[in-house]
XYZ file of C-alpha atoms in Angstrom:
711
model
C 0.106 0.205 -0.372
C 2.581 2.365 1.287
C 4.688 2.097 -2.475
C 1.295 2.436 -4.773
C 0.408 5.589 -2.670
C 3.904 6.148 -3.490
C 3.511 5.442 -7.393
C 0.154 7.599 -7.638
C 1.565 10.349 -5.793
C 5.159 10.654 -7.928
C 3.139 10.145 -10.993
C 0.342 12.081 -10.976
C 2.415 15.769 -9.236
C 5.855 15.383 -9.583
C 6.128 16.660 -13.044
C 3.195 19.142 -12.011
C 5.088 20.639 -9.358
C 8.033 20.499 -7.147
C 6.535 22.068 -4.049
C 3.503 19.579 -3.964
C 6.289 17.015 -4.320
C 7.907 17.627 -1.806
C 5.128 17.691 0.525
C 3.695 14.215 -0.110
C 7.502 12.906 -0.259
C 7.551 14.395 2.776
C 4.387 13.070 3.985
C 5.698 9.303 2.896
C 8.558 9.825 4.305
C 7.524 10.456 7.836
C 5.043 7.614 7.268
C 7.587 5.137 6.171
C 9.942 5.338 8.962
C 7.531 5.214 11.437
C 6.696 2.178 9.747
C 9.722 0.313 9.778
C 10.133 1.319 13.359
C 6.573 -0.313 14.099
C 7.307 -3.876 12.120
C 11.125 -4.174 14.361
C 9.701 -3.345 17.336
C 6.525 -5.801 16.442
C 8.361 -8.739 15.507
C 10.460 -8.232 19.362
C 6.841 -8.890 21.000
C 3.439 -10.186 20.673
C 1.311 -7.605 20.891
C -2.076 -6.784 22.636
C -4.816 -7.696 19.831
C -6.368 -4.794 21.209
C -3.187 -2.559 20.839
C -2.669 -4.260 17.396
C -6.065 -3.264 16.640
C -5.370 0.485 17.462
C -1.745 0.925 15.311
C -4.168 -0.819 12.391
C -7.173 2.292 12.932
C -4.274 4.346 13.025
C -3.196 3.788 9.632
C -6.047 3.730 8.072
C -6.357 7.470 9.465
C -2.623 8.001 8.073
C -3.525 6.115 4.640
C -6.406 8.158 4.066
C -4.813 11.403 4.905
C -2.351 10.886 2.395
C -5.270 10.412 -0.332
C -7.160 13.456 1.298
C -3.391 15.533 -0.064
C -3.619 13.841 -2.953
C -7.425 15.242 -3.268
C -6.633 18.317 -2.523
C -3.888 19.034 -5.204
C -6.826 17.202 -8.283
C -9.095 19.731 -6.223
C -6.999 22.809 -6.427
C -4.415 22.868 -9.017
C -1.123 21.388 -8.583
C 1.145 24.652 -8.495
C -0.765 26.482 -6.249
C -2.549 23.898 -4.159
C -0.247 24.062 -0.902
C -1.098 27.833 -0.880
C -4.915 27.635 -0.361
C -6.013 28.179 3.208
C -7.503 24.380 3.001
C -4.574 22.642 3.100
C -3.600 23.967 6.301
C -6.234 21.573 7.703
C -4.818 18.847 5.255
C -1.458 19.097 6.897
C -2.981 19.529 10.408
C -5.358 16.312 10.083
C -1.751 13.852 8.814
C 0.362 15.743 11.513
C -2.159 14.987 14.411
C -2.381 11.473 13.665
C 1.438 10.866 12.796
C 2.242 12.123 16.298
C -0.665 9.978 18.072
C 1.242 7.504 15.644
C 4.753 8.371 17.288
C 3.432 8.240 20.656
C 2.195 4.626 20.463
C 5.211 3.587 18.794
C 7.312 5.231 21.783
C 4.785 2.831 24.019
C 5.534 -0.325 22.029
C 9.794 0.853 21.996
C 9.533 0.605 25.902
C 7.270 -2.504 26.095
C 10.620 -4.024 23.974
C 12.930 -2.496 26.081
C 11.344 -4.413 29.059
C 10.919 -7.706 27.259
C 15.363 -6.867 26.359
C 15.828 -6.891 29.856
C 13.825 -9.438 30.757
C 15.252 -12.026 27.785
C 18.803 -10.509 28.811
C 18.772 -11.579 32.745
C 18.325 -15.323 31.760
C 20.132 -17.530 33.394
C 23.715 -18.143 31.963
C 23.029 -21.759 30.253
C 19.506 -20.047 29.010
C 21.691 -17.476 27.686
C 23.887 -19.677 25.928
C 21.381 -22.110 24.776
C 19.702 -18.864 22.838
C 23.583 -18.414 21.309
C 23.226 -21.397 19.524
C 20.002 -21.373 18.281
C 21.514 -18.029 16.152
C 24.512 -20.816 15.446
C 26.864 -19.209 17.838
C 27.975 -22.727 19.198
C 29.690 -21.948 22.683
C 32.610 -24.104 23.239
C 33.085 -24.964 27.053
C 36.756 -24.618 26.562
C 37.014 -21.622 24.756
C 38.309 -18.815 26.133
C 38.503 -14.754 25.553
C 42.136 -13.662 24.650
C 42.501 -11.268 27.557
C 43.688 -8.517 29.139
C 43.131 -6.148 26.723
C 42.946 -2.714 26.754
C 41.401 -0.603 23.686
C 42.467 2.716 25.010
C 42.655 5.727 22.566
C 45.845 7.072 24.035
C 48.725 5.943 26.567
C 48.213 7.590 30.282
C 48.317 11.505 30.351
C 51.034 12.209 31.996
C 50.738 15.410 32.313
C 47.391 14.572 34.284
C 45.984 17.415 37.188
C 44.035 17.579 40.150
C 40.905 15.949 40.258
C 41.251 14.092 43.407
C 37.855 14.572 44.679
C 36.271 13.280 41.345
C 38.403 10.441 40.436
C 37.549 9.427 44.779
C 33.667 9.176 43.636
C 33.916 7.430 40.960
C 35.490 4.933 42.686
C 32.903 4.471 44.986
C 30.490 4.503 42.913
C 31.832 2.078 40.548
C 33.235 -0.110 43.165
C 31.989 -4.055 43.017
C 28.499 -4.585 44.861
C 28.314 -7.068 47.923
C 25.343 -8.572 46.735
C 27.572 -9.816 43.278
C 28.071 -9.176 39.954
C 26.048 -6.294 39.013
C 26.200 -3.352 36.832
C 27.867 -0.066 37.753
C 27.887 2.937 36.379
C 28.575 6.706 36.115
C 28.511 9.828 34.069
C 30.924 12.489 33.533
C 29.237 15.709 32.865
C 30.021 19.512 31.848
C 30.399 21.704 29.345
C 33.125 21.048 26.283
C 36.463 21.632 27.461
C 36.298 20.661 30.742
C 38.503 17.402 30.820
C 35.350 14.534 31.048
C 37.730 12.538 29.060
C 40.685 12.917 30.556
C 39.429 11.889 33.664
C 38.059 8.905 32.329
C 41.274 7.621 30.493
C 42.722 8.463 34.264
C 40.709 6.179 36.007
C 41.403 3.521 32.873
C 44.212 3.625 33.336
C 43.843 3.327 37.591
C 41.709 0.126 36.883
C 44.002 -1.524 34.662
C 46.667 -1.230 37.573
C 44.184 -2.592 40.133
C 44.279 -5.943 37.505
C 40.938 -5.039 35.828
C 41.236 -7.636 32.825
C 39.109 -5.738 29.987
C 38.650 -2.155 29.280
C 37.261 -0.772 26.025
C 36.686 2.994 24.978
C 33.827 3.326 22.900
C 33.869 6.501 20.781
C 30.007 7.822 20.683
C 29.206 10.622 18.582
C 27.620 8.212 16.060
C 27.092 5.084 15.235
C 29.196 3.953 13.371
C 31.491 4.668 15.769
C 30.809 2.508 18.553
C 29.905 -0.169 16.010
C 33.797 -0.294 14.667
C 35.287 0.373 18.369
C 33.429 -2.908 19.226
C 34.120 -5.008 16.305
C 37.836 -4.257 16.765
C 37.697 -4.997 20.516
C 35.775 -8.497 19.122
C 38.264 -9.228 17.027
C 40.731 -8.609 19.922
C 39.082 -11.230 22.985
C 37.588 -12.919 20.508
C 35.007 -14.135 23.455
C 32.741 -17.240 22.673
C 31.119 -17.809 19.571
C 33.940 -15.071 18.011
C 34.690 -16.475 14.226
C 36.517 -14.948 11.121
C 34.449 -13.591 8.749
C 31.482 -12.848 11.202
C 28.726 -9.922 9.517
C 29.788 -7.125 11.411
C 26.281 -7.286 13.102
C 26.485 -11.221 14.577
C 30.299 -9.971 16.140
C 28.280 -6.592 18.132
C 25.598 -9.216 18.974
C 28.539 -11.840 19.992
C 30.367 -9.728 22.251
C 27.729 -8.065 23.898
C 26.145 -11.111 24.882
C 29.763 -12.441 26.780
C 29.985 -9.391 28.225
C 26.621 -10.018 29.795
C 27.338 -13.321 30.666
C 31.166 -13.673 31.508
C 32.065 -13.147 34.912
C 35.591 -11.146 34.133
C 35.171 -7.840 35.022
C 35.866 -5.401 32.760
C 35.243 -1.735 32.111
C 33.181 0.486 29.621
C 33.843 3.756 28.503
C 31.237 5.734 26.294
C 32.912 8.709 25.286
C 31.125 12.061 24.135
C 27.943 10.647 24.032
C 25.219 13.454 22.269
C 22.574 11.525 21.895
C 20.676 9.465 24.454
C 18.778 7.124 22.196
C 22.236 5.816 21.082
C 23.753 5.025 24.602
C 20.122 3.245 25.923
C 19.874 1.303 22.602
C 23.447 -0.079 23.500
C 23.556 -0.440 27.103
C 24.315 -3.524 28.885
C 21.039 -5.024 30.877
C 23.716 -7.674 32.922
C 27.252 -8.418 33.622
C 30.350 -8.147 36.305
C 31.115 -4.651 35.003
C 31.417 -0.539 34.996
C 30.867 1.815 32.470
C 31.935 5.498 32.813
C 30.005 7.834 30.206
C 31.359 11.179 29.084
C 29.188 13.660 27.941
C 28.224 17.634 27.873
C 24.026 17.392 29.158
C 23.191 17.120 32.093
C 19.823 16.088 30.505
C 22.001 12.788 29.345
C 23.602 11.915 32.017
C 20.785 11.675 34.339
C 19.802 7.959 32.545
C 20.654 5.516 32.327
C 23.734 5.869 34.157
C 23.479 4.797 38.148
C 25.056 8.546 39.488
C 25.603 11.628 37.179
C 29.108 13.346 38.673
C 29.602 17.166 37.649
C 32.689 18.064 36.075
C 33.932 21.348 37.453
C 36.128 23.870 36.685
C 39.316 24.302 38.052
C 39.901 27.100 40.750
C 41.493 29.845 40.677
C 44.475 28.212 42.678
C 44.332 24.644 41.095
C 44.439 26.626 37.470
C 47.196 28.536 38.370
C 48.994 25.491 39.503
C 48.101 23.448 36.804
C 49.162 26.780 34.185
C 52.584 27.132 35.785
C 53.345 23.201 35.142
C 52.404 22.871 31.620
C 54.277 26.164 30.860
C 57.085 24.660 32.476
C 57.927 27.409 34.831
C 59.209 24.919 38.016
C 61.083 28.066 40.052
C 58.226 30.443 39.784
C 58.316 33.605 42.119
C 55.276 35.104 43.697
C 54.160 37.616 40.476
C 54.482 34.741 38.248
C 52.196 32.970 40.330
C 50.063 35.745 40.972
C 49.651 36.168 37.144
C 49.169 33.078 36.993
C 46.497 32.776 38.862
C 44.827 35.914 37.289
C 45.171 34.118 34.132
C 43.047 31.138 35.195
C 40.369 33.103 36.509
C 39.978 35.353 33.376
C 40.485 31.032 31.026
C 37.540 30.727 34.239
C 38.975 27.550 35.504
C 39.035 25.477 31.454
C 41.338 22.715 31.340
C 41.547 23.213 27.665
C 41.751 27.131 27.674
C 44.484 26.414 30.648
C 46.353 24.032 28.076
C 46.244 25.962 24.653
C 47.539 29.202 26.888
C 50.184 27.069 28.499
C 51.609 25.938 25.069
C 51.695 29.970 23.513
C 53.082 30.979 26.839
C 56.090 27.954 26.404
C 56.552 28.688 22.783
C 56.652 32.766 22.781
C 58.972 32.446 25.922
C 57.222 35.037 28.564
C 57.309 35.003 32.241
C 54.264 34.509 33.531
C 53.851 38.053 34.962
C 54.881 39.253 31.332
C 51.833 36.738 29.396
C 49.393 38.376 30.940
C 49.270 42.001 30.152
C 50.004 40.395 26.688
C 47.148 37.867 26.930
C 44.582 40.913 27.870
C 45.612 42.735 24.490
C 46.172 39.742 21.626
C 42.889 37.258 23.914
C 41.380 36.152 20.295
C 43.732 35.428 18.766
C 45.918 33.377 21.242
C 42.194 30.841 21.047
C 44.121 28.170 19.040
C 47.395 26.173 20.254
C 50.836 28.306 18.693
C 51.399 27.329 15.140
C 54.890 25.697 16.240
C 53.664 23.838 19.224
C 53.951 20.440 19.496
C 50.809 18.819 19.125
C 48.710 17.760 22.058
C 47.124 14.035 21.367
C 44.702 14.595 24.443
C 42.551 18.135 23.139
C 41.823 18.310 19.445
C 39.577 20.731 19.646
C 40.128 24.710 20.012
C 38.815 27.497 21.612
C 37.143 28.846 18.588
C 35.983 24.558 17.445
C 35.375 23.955 20.832
C 31.189 24.701 21.122
C 31.080 25.710 17.034
C 29.054 22.726 16.443
C 26.061 23.674 19.441
C 26.058 27.030 17.988
C 25.775 25.778 14.560
C 22.609 23.268 15.959
C 21.154 26.033 17.533
C 17.371 26.836 16.494
C 16.090 30.611 16.442
C 14.750 30.883 19.512
C 17.539 29.253 22.001
C 20.090 31.071 19.614
C 18.099 34.230 20.553
C 18.142 33.271 24.006
C 21.840 32.397 24.258
C 22.812 35.709 23.203
C 20.042 37.365 25.213
C 22.147 35.645 28.443
C 25.229 36.877 26.536
C 24.590 40.394 27.757
C 24.288 39.758 31.301
C 26.266 38.928 34.116
C 27.814 35.374 33.546
C 27.444 33.992 37.146
C 23.286 34.690 38.699
C 21.022 35.602 35.511
C 17.336 35.726 37.169
C 15.007 33.088 34.751
C 11.802 35.417 35.769
C 13.497 38.570 34.207
C 14.323 36.894 31.144
C 11.233 34.571 30.651
C 9.211 38.350 30.507
C 5.303 39.118 29.720
C 6.513 42.649 28.098
C 5.962 42.394 24.757
C 9.307 42.781 22.822
C 9.061 43.355 18.868
C 10.433 41.339 16.185
C 11.473 37.863 16.350
C 11.816 37.377 20.557
C 7.687 36.326 20.885
C 9.185 32.978 22.686
C 10.217 35.225 25.597
C 6.619 36.132 26.011
C 5.460 32.474 26.115
C 5.825 30.375 29.083
C 6.105 27.146 26.445
C 8.457 28.666 23.936
C 10.587 30.148 26.412
C 10.996 26.598 28.299
C 12.467 25.107 24.750
C 14.994 27.470 24.067
C 15.646 27.241 27.832
C 16.119 23.256 27.188
C 17.724 23.261 24.308
C 20.805 25.110 25.723
C 21.234 23.569 29.060
C 21.160 19.766 26.546
C 23.730 21.402 25.272
C 25.768 22.346 28.563
C 26.127 25.871 27.160
C 24.282 27.541 30.249
C 23.593 25.334 33.740
C 20.308 26.179 35.764
C 19.981 26.680 39.906
C 16.341 25.687 39.903
C 16.572 26.325 44.037
C 17.216 30.136 43.243
C 16.276 30.086 39.909
C 19.754 31.497 38.738
C 21.005 30.844 35.146
C 24.907 30.853 34.872
C 27.080 30.568 31.558
C 30.792 30.032 31.601
C 32.633 32.383 30.473
C 34.806 31.730 27.763
C 31.419 30.104 26.273
C 29.819 33.871 26.791
C 32.810 35.572 24.730
C 33.023 32.521 22.403
C 29.088 33.367 21.292
C 29.483 36.717 21.450
C 31.724 36.801 18.723
C 30.028 34.119 16.764
C 27.048 36.782 16.593
C 27.098 38.760 13.418
C 27.539 42.746 13.934
C 23.512 43.034 13.236
C 22.463 40.351 15.893
C 24.624 41.805 18.511
C 22.397 45.361 18.282
C 19.436 43.337 17.653
C 20.126 41.443 20.887
C 21.662 44.237 23.091
C 18.873 46.121 22.451
C 16.651 43.712 23.700
C 18.959 43.254 27.003
C 18.298 46.955 27.324
C 14.608 46.383 27.166
C 14.207 43.276 29.095
C 16.289 44.622 32.013
C 15.083 48.186 31.542
C 11.584 47.261 31.987
C 11.610 43.857 34.537
C 14.554 44.504 36.650
C 12.161 46.799 38.972
C 9.701 44.425 38.460
C 11.364 41.938 39.969
C 12.477 43.783 42.300
C 8.777 45.123 43.350
C 7.828 41.997 43.619
C 10.461 40.353 45.507
C 8.444 39.283 49.313
C 11.344 39.779 51.523
C 12.898 43.573 51.213
C 14.970 42.803 53.769
C 16.987 40.254 52.179
C 20.130 39.692 50.449
C 18.670 38.203 46.701
C 16.470 42.138 47.508
C 19.745 43.679 47.201
C 21.484 41.923 44.397
C 18.232 42.770 42.617
C 18.634 46.265 43.931
C 21.802 46.545 42.220
C 20.563 45.292 38.553
C 18.036 47.591 39.087
C 20.755 50.702 39.964
C 23.431 49.829 37.859
C 21.084 50.026 34.595
C 19.684 53.140 36.073
C 23.215 54.577 36.632
C 23.856 53.122 32.648
C 21.384 55.723 31.427
C 21.749 58.481 33.348
C 18.874 58.110 35.726
C 21.438 59.051 38.883
C 18.560 59.881 41.078
C 16.933 56.399 40.486
C 20.325 55.264 41.390
C 21.071 56.545 44.532
C 18.029 55.419 45.703
C 18.229 51.303 44.544
C 22.267 51.642 45.882
C 21.481 52.956 49.067
C 18.871 50.105 49.779
C 21.179 47.420 48.997
C 23.702 49.551 51.517
C 21.682 49.299 54.278
C 20.688 45.335 54.029
C 24.302 44.845 53.622
C 25.291 47.012 56.507
C 22.798 44.288 58.799
C 22.915 41.448 57.026
C 26.379 38.679 59.102
C 27.201 37.163 55.603
C 28.490 39.748 54.008
C 31.425 40.384 53.008
C 34.178 43.106 53.249
C 34.691 43.339 49.576
C 31.030 43.678 49.045
C 30.073 46.175 51.844
C 33.420 48.349 50.246
C 31.824 47.722 46.802
C 28.242 48.664 48.015
C 30.000 52.408 49.613
C 31.113 52.576 46.624
C 28.719 52.692 43.746
C 26.838 55.086 46.036
C 29.582 57.314 46.375
C 29.679 57.194 41.938
C 25.647 57.567 41.896
C 25.925 60.621 44.480
C 29.123 61.949 42.183
C 26.397 62.114 38.959
C 24.142 63.921 41.140
C 26.425 66.897 41.416
C 27.082 66.135 45.131
C 30.841 65.610 44.910
C 31.752 66.273 48.841
C 29.201 63.659 49.488
C 30.170 60.952 47.226
C 33.679 61.432 48.492
C 32.744 60.367 51.590
C 31.082 57.343 50.560
C 34.177 56.166 48.723
C 36.434 56.748 51.267
C 34.474 54.706 54.065
C 35.015 52.000 50.725
C 39.042 52.231 51.084
C 38.623 52.623 54.754
C 37.753 49.078 54.866
C 40.091 47.829 52.065
C 42.755 48.802 53.988
C 41.975 47.799 57.466
C 42.218 44.451 55.504
C 45.421 42.029 55.389
C 47.165 42.947 52.708
C 47.349 39.134 51.339
C 44.242 39.617 50.796
C 43.650 43.128 49.589
C 43.756 41.899 46.193
C 40.319 40.927 46.698
C 38.543 44.165 46.979
C 38.315 46.439 43.641
C 40.992 48.874 44.860
C 41.738 50.968 41.721
C 37.832 51.407 40.775
C 37.389 52.684 44.428
C 39.882 55.252 43.846
C 38.463 56.045 39.959
C 35.066 56.778 41.386
C 36.831 58.798 44.248
C 39.094 61.117 41.589
C 36.176 62.170 39.789
C 34.720 64.334 42.506
C 38.381 65.072 43.137
C 38.828 66.239 39.742
C 34.851 68.426 39.388
C 36.268 69.820 42.821
C 39.229 70.908 40.992
C 41.601 69.063 43.610
C 43.501 68.009 40.278
C 46.718 66.675 42.060
C 44.349 65.083 44.496
C 42.802 62.855 41.605
C 45.978 62.163 39.408
C 47.372 61.178 42.875
C 44.665 58.384 42.890
C 44.299 57.727 39.208
C 48.405 56.902 39.780
C 47.524 54.443 43.442
C 44.660 52.932 40.769
C 47.199 52.062 37.727
C 49.222 50.627 40.830
C 47.038 48.327 41.671
C 45.734 47.545 38.181
C 49.109 46.572 36.874
C 50.040 44.566 40.337
C 47.036 42.465 39.911
C 46.012 42.489 36.581
C 49.212 43.100 34.324
C 50.331 46.233 32.327
C 47.523 47.624 29.040
C 44.375 45.790 30.870
C 41.104 47.661 30.192
C 40.747 49.639 33.674
C 44.455 51.268 32.650
C 41.677 52.217 29.314
C 39.340 53.649 32.213
C 42.614 55.854 34.008
C 43.680 57.164 31.149
C 40.024 58.491 30.135
C 40.432 60.244 33.990
C 43.416 61.325 32.837
C 41.588 62.824 29.682
C 39.272 64.347 31.583
C 41.770 66.369 33.960
C 44.300 67.500 30.699
C 41.157 69.384 29.629
C 40.169 71.133 32.591
C 44.322 71.765 32.534
C 44.014 73.022 29.581
C 46.721 70.622 28.089
C 44.624 69.559 24.890
C 47.486 67.936 23.279
C 47.732 65.828 26.550
C 44.271 64.984 26.307
C 44.187 63.942 23.499
C 47.138 61.098 24.184
C 45.156 60.080 27.351
C 41.647 59.748 25.720
C 43.142 58.150 22.195
C 44.464 55.383 24.912
C 42.120 54.926 26.242
C 39.773 54.268 23.366
C 42.660 51.700 22.522
C 42.174 49.901 25.578
C 38.492 49.748 25.972
C 37.598 49.257 22.694
C 38.596 45.789 21.923
C 37.894 43.803 24.797
C 34.136 45.930 25.092
C 33.329 47.531 22.260
C 29.856 48.314 23.939
C 30.948 49.943 26.701
C 30.060 53.310 27.698
C 33.674 54.060 28.150
C 34.553 53.505 24.262
C 31.494 56.215 23.086
C 32.842 58.670 26.402
C 36.052 58.487 24.943
C 35.345 59.158 21.695
C 32.873 62.243 22.792
C 35.658 63.862 24.948
C 38.586 63.575 21.432
C 35.195 64.994 19.440
C 35.192 67.950 22.309
C 39.195 68.706 22.455
C 39.235 68.891 18.351
C 36.295 71.616 19.300
C 38.467 73.886 21.036
C 40.941 73.594 18.505
C 39.350 75.989 15.922
C 41.494 74.513 13.316
C 41.109 70.878 14.341
C 37.957 69.381 11.945
C 38.369 66.099 13.272
């Protein structure tokens, strides 16, 4: 019947309209796919008559839907038929029936899986009898060729840290006292964290512990996995294996032996992208361990017993690894501090640390020398240096590691990820983005809860974002944020920025107003967010109100840290400066500096002392206390250089302040030099930052004061 329908459609429609032919072909292709699945699953179990009858009824409906499509083409003319309103009803009818058929197939799949599990867990002699029926005779004298270790690389002697993860993995996978069983765990996290490296290290530890069989299965496609399993079978030669067997029989023989042997084994499914691929190749019995590596938290949740997130390295851990890989065995305090700062900027991502270490090694720079070089040339340092030896353990770069995920996003999830890139990466309230406010253009999903959740789920599945559902916050790794921002076209950046501004402006205050506990730290965070937007828009009065609310909470809240309290005082001072209340502004910023300098010297780098000094220099200059302003700028530059190295973005901010001071003092040439330096340092890393536009604006003012300068 399926073939007959296809012949009718192709002969009557194919020569008359490509569009019509494509529509009917789509119908038949989808129907053919579902029928093929039905035949496979139905062959595995005996269907209940009533269930079979319901399948037959749905099949009739689907065939009638195809017939309706052909009738529609005959009635309305083939060339323009799909443009008629009535076509929508035909299409909807077919889609509804196909969806119902798909749901029934899914139910049937679950029945088959349950049947398979029951079948696989037969006693060993019953399984051997089953193998015999498939002409795979098992000899009691045959033995597998062991030990055998199928690993992609040798042990990585530069493997670093991950002690807690390996301990947790060992605890989950150690043999049970109840007897032979499969123990499994999934290692998950975004690309570049080193999941495969952890799995490889664990595999080597199991080899040392006398595990006799370790098989590494690349799991990005069925073909790769099948090829690796056949390769393992050809070397292990399990009972029943014969030369020249088909690949399918070879896989069957290998899986059945793994499920019945008493020999302990370890299988690693590496880089799993599809849960279905994992489930269809998951052993139901045996005396083994299974480790899965995947990016998605959702894939890690099933069928493995336990999901273990691979965290980023801490600032200190990343610094130590960077020094080790770069060959800096005798680092002084300055190099150690620079390495930790680099680790922080790289977000503790193992891949980024590895690439950066190789850059340092090839360029023969100290950590202290490399830090400002990195800040200035960050984009060009995302790939390994040209002349560095190839590292077999990392095939990706910071340009390619997330590229596949970026390219596979649909329009809504692509929009959402771009929007997230314009917010602070670590604490983005979900209810601020999923908004009832109307957003013009192609952003309607933000006002549709189901559409928003679908976009969010796609990003979560690809491990491009993380969600803390307990407190309702989204976070994104800073390097993913940078990479996707660079991935966006200039037009999309502008459109996304426009929406980010609308979302923040319209909903920030609503979120603060709807916060139930106006004495909580959450309310303080919301007030700071609202105040920051108001300040950037020049609404300094509103900004001051919300900054003060946050400060009052932090003054009373015992969990407030000293750096957080200092930041709160400095923020109020900055808002007051915008209101031309310079003397009050200085008093608040002085309080921030008092708190900072009262802290032990070895922790003062955790305060934003350079920001406080810059915030005090501005009202000092407004009061024409130019020498005091320049002293604050000099102190800020010294702190910035110590913490961030030379020529950081923050050096651009101090140059901007010096440029404005020089204008007030009448030295226009010096002002132009400072303002140009401000633009040069700030625009590469933060092209949309207000300071970039401000530097250009004040350069224009200087030109206007020069009667002969028309720039």
